[in-house]
PDB file of C-alpha atoms in Angstrom:
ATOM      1  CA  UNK I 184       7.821  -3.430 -16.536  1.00  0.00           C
ATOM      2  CA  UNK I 185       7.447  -7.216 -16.215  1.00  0.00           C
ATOM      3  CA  UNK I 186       8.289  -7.336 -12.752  1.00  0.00           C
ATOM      4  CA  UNK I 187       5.781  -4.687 -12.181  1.00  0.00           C
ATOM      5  CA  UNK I 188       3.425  -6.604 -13.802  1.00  0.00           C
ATOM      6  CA  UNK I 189       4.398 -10.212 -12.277  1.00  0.00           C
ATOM      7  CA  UNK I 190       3.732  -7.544  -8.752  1.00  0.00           C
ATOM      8  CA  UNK I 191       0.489  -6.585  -9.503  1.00  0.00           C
ATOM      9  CA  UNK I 192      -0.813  -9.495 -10.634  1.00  0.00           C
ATOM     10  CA  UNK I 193       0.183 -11.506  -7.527  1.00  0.00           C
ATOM     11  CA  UNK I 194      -0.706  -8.685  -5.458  1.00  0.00           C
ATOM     12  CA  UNK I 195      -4.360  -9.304  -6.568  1.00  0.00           C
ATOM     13  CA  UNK I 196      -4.423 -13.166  -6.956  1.00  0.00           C
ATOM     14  CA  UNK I 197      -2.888 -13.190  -3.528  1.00  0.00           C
ATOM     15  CA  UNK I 198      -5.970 -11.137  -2.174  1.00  0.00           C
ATOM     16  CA  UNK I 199      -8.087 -12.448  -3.273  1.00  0.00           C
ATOM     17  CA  UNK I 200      -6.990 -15.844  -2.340  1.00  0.00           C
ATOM     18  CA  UNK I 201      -5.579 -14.792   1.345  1.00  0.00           C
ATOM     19  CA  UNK I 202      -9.280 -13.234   1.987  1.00  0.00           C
ATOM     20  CA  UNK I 203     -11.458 -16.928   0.339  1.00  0.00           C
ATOM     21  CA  UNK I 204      -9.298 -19.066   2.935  1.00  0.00           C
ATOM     22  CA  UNK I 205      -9.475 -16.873   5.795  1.00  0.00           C
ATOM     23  CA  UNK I 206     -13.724 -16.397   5.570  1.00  0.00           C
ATOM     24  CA  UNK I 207     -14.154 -20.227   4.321  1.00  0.00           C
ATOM     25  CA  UNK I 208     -12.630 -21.000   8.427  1.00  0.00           C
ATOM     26  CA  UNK I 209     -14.665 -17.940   9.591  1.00  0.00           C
ATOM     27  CA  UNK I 210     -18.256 -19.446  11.306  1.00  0.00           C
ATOM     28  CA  UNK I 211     -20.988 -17.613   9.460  1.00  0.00           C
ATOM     29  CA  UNK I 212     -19.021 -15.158   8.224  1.00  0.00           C
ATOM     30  CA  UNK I 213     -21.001 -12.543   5.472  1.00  0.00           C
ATOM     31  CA  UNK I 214     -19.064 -10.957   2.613  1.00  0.00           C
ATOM     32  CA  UNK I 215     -22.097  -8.278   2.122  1.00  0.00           C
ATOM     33  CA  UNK I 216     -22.414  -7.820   6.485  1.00  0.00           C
ATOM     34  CA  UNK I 217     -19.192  -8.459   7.848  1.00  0.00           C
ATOM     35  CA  UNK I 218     -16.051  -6.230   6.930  1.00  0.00           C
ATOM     36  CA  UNK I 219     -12.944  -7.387   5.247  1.00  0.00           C
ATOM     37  CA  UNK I 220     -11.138  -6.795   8.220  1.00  0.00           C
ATOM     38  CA  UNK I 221     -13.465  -8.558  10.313  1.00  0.00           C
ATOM     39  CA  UNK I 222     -11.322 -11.385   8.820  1.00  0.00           C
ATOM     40  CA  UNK I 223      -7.557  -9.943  10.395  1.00  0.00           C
ATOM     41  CA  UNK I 224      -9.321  -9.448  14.561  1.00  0.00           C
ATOM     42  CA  UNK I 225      -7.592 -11.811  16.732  1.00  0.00           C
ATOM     43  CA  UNK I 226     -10.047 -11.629  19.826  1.00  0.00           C
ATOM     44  CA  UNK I 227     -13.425 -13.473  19.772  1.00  0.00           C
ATOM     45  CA  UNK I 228     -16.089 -11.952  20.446  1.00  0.00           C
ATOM     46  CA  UNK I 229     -18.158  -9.073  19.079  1.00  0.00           C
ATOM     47  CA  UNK I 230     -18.056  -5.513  17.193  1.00  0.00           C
ATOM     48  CA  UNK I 231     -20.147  -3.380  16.002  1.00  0.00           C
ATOM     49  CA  UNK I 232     -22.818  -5.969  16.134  1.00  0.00           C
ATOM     50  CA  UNK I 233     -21.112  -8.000  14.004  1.00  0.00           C
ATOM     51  CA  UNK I 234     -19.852 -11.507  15.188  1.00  0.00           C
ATOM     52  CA  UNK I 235     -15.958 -11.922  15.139  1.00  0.00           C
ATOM     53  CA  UNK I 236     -14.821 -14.663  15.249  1.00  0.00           C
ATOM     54  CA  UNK I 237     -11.556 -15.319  12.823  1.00  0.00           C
ATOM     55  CA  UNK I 238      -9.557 -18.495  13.120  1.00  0.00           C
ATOM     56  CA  UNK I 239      -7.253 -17.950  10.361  1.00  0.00           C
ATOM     57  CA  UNK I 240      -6.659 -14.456  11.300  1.00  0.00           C
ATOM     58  CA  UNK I 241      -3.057 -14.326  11.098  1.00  0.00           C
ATOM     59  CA  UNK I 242      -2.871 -15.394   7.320  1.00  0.00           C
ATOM     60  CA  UNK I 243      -5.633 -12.196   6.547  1.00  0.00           C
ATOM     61  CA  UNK I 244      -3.252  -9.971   8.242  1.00  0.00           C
ATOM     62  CA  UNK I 245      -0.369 -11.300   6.314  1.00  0.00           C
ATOM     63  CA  UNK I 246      -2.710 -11.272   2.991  1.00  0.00           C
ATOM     64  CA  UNK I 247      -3.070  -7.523   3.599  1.00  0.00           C
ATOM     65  CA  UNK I 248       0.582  -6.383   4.515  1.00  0.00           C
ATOM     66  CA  UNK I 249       1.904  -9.003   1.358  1.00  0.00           C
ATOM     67  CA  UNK I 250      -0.769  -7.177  -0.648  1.00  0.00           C
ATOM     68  CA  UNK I 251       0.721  -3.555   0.574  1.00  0.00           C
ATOM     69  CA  UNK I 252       4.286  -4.907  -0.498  1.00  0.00           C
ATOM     70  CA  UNK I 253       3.757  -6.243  -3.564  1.00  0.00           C
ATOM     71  CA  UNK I 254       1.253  -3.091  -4.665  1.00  0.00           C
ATOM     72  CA  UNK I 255       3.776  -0.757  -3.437  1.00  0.00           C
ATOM     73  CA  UNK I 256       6.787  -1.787  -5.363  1.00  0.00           C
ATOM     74  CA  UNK I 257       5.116  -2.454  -8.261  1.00  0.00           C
ATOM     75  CA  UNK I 258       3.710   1.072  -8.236  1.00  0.00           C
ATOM     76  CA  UNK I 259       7.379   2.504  -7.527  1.00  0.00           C
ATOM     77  CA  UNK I 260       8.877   0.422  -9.872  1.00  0.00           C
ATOM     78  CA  UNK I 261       6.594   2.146 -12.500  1.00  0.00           C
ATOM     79  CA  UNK I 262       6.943   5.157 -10.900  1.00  0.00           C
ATOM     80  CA  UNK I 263      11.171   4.706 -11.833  1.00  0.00           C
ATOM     81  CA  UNK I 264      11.564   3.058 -14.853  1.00  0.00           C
ATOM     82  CA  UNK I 265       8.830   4.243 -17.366  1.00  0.00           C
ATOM     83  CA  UNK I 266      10.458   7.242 -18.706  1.00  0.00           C
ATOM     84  CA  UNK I 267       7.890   7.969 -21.356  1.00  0.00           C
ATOM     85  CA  UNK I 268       5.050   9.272 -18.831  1.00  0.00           C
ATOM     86  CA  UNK I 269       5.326  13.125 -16.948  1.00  0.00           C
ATOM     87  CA  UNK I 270       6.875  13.681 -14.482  1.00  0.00           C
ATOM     88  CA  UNK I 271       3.771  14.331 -12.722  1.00  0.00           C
ATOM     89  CA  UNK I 272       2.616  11.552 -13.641  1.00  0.00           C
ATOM     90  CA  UNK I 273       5.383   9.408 -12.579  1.00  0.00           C
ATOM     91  CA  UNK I 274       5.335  11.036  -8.968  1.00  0.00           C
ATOM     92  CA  UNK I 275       1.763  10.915  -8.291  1.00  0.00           C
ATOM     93  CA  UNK I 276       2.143   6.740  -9.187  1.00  0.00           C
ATOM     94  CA  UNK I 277       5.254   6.087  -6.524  1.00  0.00           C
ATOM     95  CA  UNK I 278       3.435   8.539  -4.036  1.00  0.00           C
ATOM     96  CA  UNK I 279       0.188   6.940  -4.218  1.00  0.00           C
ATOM     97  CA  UNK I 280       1.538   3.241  -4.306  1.00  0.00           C
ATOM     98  CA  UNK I 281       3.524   4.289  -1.305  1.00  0.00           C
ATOM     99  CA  UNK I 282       0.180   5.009   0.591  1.00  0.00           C
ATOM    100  CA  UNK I 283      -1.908   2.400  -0.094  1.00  0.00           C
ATOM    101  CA  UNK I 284       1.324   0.250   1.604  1.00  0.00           C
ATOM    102  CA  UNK I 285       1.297   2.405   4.681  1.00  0.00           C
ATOM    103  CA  UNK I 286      -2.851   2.024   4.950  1.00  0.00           C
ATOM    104  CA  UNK I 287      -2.809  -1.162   4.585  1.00  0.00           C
ATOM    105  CA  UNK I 288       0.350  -1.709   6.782  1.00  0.00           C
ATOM    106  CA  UNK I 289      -1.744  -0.248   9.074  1.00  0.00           C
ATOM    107  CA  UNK I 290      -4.600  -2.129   8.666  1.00  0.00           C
ATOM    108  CA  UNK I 291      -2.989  -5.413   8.826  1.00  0.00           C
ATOM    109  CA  UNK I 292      -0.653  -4.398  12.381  1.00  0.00           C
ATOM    110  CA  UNK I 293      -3.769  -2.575  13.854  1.00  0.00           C
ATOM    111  CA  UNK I 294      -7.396  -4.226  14.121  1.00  0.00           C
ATOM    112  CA  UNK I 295     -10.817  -3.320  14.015  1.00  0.00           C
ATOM    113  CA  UNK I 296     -12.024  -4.501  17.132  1.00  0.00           C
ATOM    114  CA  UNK I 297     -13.394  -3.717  20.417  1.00  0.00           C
ATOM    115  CA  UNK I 298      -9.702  -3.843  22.122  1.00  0.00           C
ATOM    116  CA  UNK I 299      -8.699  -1.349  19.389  1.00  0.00           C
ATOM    117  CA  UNK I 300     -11.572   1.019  20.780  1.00  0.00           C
ATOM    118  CA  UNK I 301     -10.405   0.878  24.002  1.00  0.00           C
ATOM    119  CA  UNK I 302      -6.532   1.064  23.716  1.00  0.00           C
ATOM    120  CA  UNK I 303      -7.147   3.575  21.019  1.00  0.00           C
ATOM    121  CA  UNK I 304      -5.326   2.066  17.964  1.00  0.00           C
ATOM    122  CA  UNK I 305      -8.973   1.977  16.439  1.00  0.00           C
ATOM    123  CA  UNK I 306      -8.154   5.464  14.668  1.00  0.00           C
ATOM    124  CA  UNK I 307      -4.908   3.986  13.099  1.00  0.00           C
ATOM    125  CA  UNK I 308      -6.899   1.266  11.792  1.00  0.00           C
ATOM    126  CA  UNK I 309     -10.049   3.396  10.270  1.00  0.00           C
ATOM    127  CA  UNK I 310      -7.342   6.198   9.389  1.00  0.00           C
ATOM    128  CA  UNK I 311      -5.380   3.060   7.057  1.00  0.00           C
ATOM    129  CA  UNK I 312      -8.617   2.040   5.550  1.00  0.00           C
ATOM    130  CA  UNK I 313      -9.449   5.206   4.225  1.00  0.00           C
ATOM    131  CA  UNK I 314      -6.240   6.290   3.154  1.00  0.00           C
ATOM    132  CA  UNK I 315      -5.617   2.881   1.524  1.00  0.00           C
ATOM    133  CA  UNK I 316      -8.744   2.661  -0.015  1.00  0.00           C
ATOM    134  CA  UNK I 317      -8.465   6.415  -1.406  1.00  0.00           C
ATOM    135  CA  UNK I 318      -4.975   6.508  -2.818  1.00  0.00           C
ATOM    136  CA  UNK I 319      -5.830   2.633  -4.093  1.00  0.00           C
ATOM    137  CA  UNK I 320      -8.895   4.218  -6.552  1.00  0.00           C
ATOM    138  CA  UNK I 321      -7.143   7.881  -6.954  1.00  0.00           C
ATOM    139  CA  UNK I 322      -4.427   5.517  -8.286  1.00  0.00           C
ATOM    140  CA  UNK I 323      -6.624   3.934 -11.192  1.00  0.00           C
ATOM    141  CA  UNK I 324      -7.698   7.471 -11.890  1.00  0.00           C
ATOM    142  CA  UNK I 325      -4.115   8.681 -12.953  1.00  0.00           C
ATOM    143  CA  UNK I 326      -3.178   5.395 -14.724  1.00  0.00           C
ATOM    144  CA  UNK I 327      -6.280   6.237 -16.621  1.00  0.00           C
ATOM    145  CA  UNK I 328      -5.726   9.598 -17.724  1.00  0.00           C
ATOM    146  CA  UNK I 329      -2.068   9.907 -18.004  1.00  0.00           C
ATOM    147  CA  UNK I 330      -1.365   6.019 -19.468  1.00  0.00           C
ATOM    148  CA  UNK I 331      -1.464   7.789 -23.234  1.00  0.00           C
ATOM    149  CA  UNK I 332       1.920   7.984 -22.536  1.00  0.00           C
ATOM    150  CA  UNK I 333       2.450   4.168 -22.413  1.00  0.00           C
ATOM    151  CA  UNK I 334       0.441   3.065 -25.594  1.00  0.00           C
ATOM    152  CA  UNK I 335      -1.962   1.681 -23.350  1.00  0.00           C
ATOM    153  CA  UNK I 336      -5.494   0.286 -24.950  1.00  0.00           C
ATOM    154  CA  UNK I 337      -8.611   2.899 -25.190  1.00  0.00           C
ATOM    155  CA  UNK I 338     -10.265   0.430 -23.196  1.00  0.00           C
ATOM    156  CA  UNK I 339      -7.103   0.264 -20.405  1.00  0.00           C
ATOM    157  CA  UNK I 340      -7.392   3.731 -19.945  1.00  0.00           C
ATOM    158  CA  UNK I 341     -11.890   4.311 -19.268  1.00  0.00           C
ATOM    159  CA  UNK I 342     -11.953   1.100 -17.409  1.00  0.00           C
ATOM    160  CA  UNK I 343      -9.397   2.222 -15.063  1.00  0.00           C
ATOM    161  CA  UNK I 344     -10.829   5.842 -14.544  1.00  0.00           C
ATOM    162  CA  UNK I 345     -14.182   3.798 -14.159  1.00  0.00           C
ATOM    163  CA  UNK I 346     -13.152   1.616 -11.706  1.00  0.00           C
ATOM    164  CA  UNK I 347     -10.925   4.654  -9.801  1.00  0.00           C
ATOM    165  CA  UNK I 348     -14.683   6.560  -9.435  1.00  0.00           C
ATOM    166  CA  UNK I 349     -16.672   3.771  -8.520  1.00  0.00           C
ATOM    167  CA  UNK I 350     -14.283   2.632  -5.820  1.00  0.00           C
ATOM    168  CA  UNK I 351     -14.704   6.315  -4.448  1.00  0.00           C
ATOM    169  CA  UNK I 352     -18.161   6.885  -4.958  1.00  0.00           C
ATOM    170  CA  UNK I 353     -18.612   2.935  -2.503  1.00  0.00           C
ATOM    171  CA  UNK I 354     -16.504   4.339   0.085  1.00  0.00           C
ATOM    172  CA  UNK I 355     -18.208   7.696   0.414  1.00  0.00           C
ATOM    173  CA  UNK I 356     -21.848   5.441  -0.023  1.00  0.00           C
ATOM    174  CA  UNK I 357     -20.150   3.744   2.887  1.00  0.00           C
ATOM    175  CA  UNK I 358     -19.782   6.429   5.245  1.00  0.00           C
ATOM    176  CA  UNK I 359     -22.862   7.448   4.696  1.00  0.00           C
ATOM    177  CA  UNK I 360     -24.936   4.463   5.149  1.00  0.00           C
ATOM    178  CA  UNK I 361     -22.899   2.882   8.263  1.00  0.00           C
ATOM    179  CA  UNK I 362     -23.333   6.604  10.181  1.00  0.00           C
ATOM    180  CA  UNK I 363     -27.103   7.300   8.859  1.00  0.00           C
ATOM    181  CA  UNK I 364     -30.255   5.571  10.128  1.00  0.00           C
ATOM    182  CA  UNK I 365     -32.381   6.585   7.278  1.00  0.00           C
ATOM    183  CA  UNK I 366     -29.741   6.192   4.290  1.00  0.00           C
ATOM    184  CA  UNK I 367     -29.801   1.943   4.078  1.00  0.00           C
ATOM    185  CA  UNK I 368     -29.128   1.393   0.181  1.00  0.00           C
ATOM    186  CA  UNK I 369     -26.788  -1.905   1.146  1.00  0.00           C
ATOM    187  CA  UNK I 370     -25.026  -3.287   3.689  1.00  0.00           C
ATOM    188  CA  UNK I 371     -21.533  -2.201   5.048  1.00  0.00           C
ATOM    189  CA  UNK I 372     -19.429  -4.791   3.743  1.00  0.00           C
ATOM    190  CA  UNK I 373     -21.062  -4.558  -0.041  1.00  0.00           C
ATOM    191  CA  UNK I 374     -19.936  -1.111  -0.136  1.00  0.00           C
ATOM    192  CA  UNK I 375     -16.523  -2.063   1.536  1.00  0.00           C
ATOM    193  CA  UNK I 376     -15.940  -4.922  -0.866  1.00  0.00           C
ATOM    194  CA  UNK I 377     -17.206  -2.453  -3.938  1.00  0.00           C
ATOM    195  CA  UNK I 378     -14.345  -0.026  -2.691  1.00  0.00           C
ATOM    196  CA  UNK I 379     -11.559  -2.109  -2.405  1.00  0.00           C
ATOM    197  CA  UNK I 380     -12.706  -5.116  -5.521  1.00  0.00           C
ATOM    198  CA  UNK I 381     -11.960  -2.172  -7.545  1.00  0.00           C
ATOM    199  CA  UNK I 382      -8.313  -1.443  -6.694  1.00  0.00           C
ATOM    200  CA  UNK I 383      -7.915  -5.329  -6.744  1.00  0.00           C
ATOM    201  CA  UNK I 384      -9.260  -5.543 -10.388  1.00  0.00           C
ATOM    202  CA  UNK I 385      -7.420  -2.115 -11.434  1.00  0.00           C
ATOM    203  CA  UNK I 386      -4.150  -4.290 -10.116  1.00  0.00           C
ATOM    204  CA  UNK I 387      -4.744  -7.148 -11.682  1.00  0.00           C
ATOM    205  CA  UNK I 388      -5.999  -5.548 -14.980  1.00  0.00           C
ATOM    206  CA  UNK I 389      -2.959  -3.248 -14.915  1.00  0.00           C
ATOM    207  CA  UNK I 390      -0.324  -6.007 -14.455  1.00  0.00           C
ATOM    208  CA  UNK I 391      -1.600  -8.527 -17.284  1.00  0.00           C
ATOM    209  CA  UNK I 392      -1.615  -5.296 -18.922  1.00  0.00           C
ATOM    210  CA  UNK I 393       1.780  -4.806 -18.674  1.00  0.00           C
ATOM    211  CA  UNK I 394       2.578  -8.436 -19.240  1.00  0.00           C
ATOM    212  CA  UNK I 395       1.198  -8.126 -23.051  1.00  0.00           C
ATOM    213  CA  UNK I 396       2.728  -4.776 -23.615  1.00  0.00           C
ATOM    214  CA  UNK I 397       6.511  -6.516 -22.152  1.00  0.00           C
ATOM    215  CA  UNK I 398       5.547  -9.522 -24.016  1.00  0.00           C
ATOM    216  CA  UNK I 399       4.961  -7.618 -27.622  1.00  0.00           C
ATOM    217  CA  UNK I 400       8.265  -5.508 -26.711  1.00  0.00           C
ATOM    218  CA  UNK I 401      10.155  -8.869 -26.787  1.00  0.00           C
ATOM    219  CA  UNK I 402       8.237  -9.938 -30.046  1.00  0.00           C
TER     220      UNK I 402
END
């Protein structure tokens, strides 16, 4: 459970760091316009109407594959060693870790850009978002409602289902608002950010979780 923990937690940390560095070199760059992968496109130039332009590129693209690694073994590792949840349970964690690492995999080897349009690999990009993002929030959901298991804090267990929905809810708000001319509640990337932040601050939340509870164990 510690490593787990020690997992998550850098997992997070490392985000967020990896993603501060990469936009502080970025000209201009927007967190509520731009997208989070606008950060990982290699090419200059433009997409979307948005100005890309990404110096540091390489380390976002290494933020989000590091990020996929570290979330999916933590979430396996769980998945394996905590014998006191369901079995259900225990599946649907390793599953779900597994797929946010293959969507963001994805994300990180296949870019959001113009040259992805035209060669294609735009649909493996936009196809690892979304299943990233989804099995990232559907994640917090279980931990939520089947951490009763673990001991875990009243508090662990809403905040987590809270966070799961309100990661889901920004991604549909998303969809809707970047494909609709008439639905324009906030820009892309504040509904982007609102989808993923939450799976970042589930992670983190989860592993100093963990941390406490392997810390008290010792105790």
């Amino acid at each position: 459970m510690g490593l787990s923990a020690l997992l998550w937690i850098l997992g997070g940390v490392g985000w967020l760091t990896g993603e501060a560095i990469t936009a502080a070199a970025y000209p201009r760059y927007s967190y509520a316009t731009n997208y989070i992968s606008d950060l990982g496109v290699p090419e200059v130039g433009s997409f979307q109407g948005r100005a890309i332009d990404s110096p540091l590129h390489a380390v976002m693209n290494t933020t989000f594959i590091g990020h996929g690694i570290l979330f999916g073994l933590a979430g396996v590792l769980v998945a394996v060693l905590v014998r006191s949840a369901s079995s259900r349970v225990r599946a649907a964690v390793g599953v779900l870790a597994a797929l946010h690492f293959v969507g963001i995999l994805l994300v990180g080897l296949f870019h959001g850009s113009e040259a992805s349009v035209e060669s294609g690999a735009i649909v493996l990009h936009v196809s690892g978002a979304a299943v990233a993002i989804l099995s990232g929030n559907v994640l917090a959901i279980v931990a939520g409602t089947g951490s009763s298991a673990l001991r875990a804090p009243r508090a662990y267990r809403v905040v987590s289902v809270v966070l799961g929905v309100v990661g889901i809810v920004s991604l549909v708000m998303l969809l809707v608002d970047s494909s609709s001319s008439v639905v324009d509640v906030f820009p892309d990337g504040v509904w982007e950010r609102a989808s993923v932040y939450t799976i970042v601050a589930w992670e983190l939340m989860t592993g100093v979780t963990l941390a406490v509870s392997s810390l008290r164990g010792r105790g």
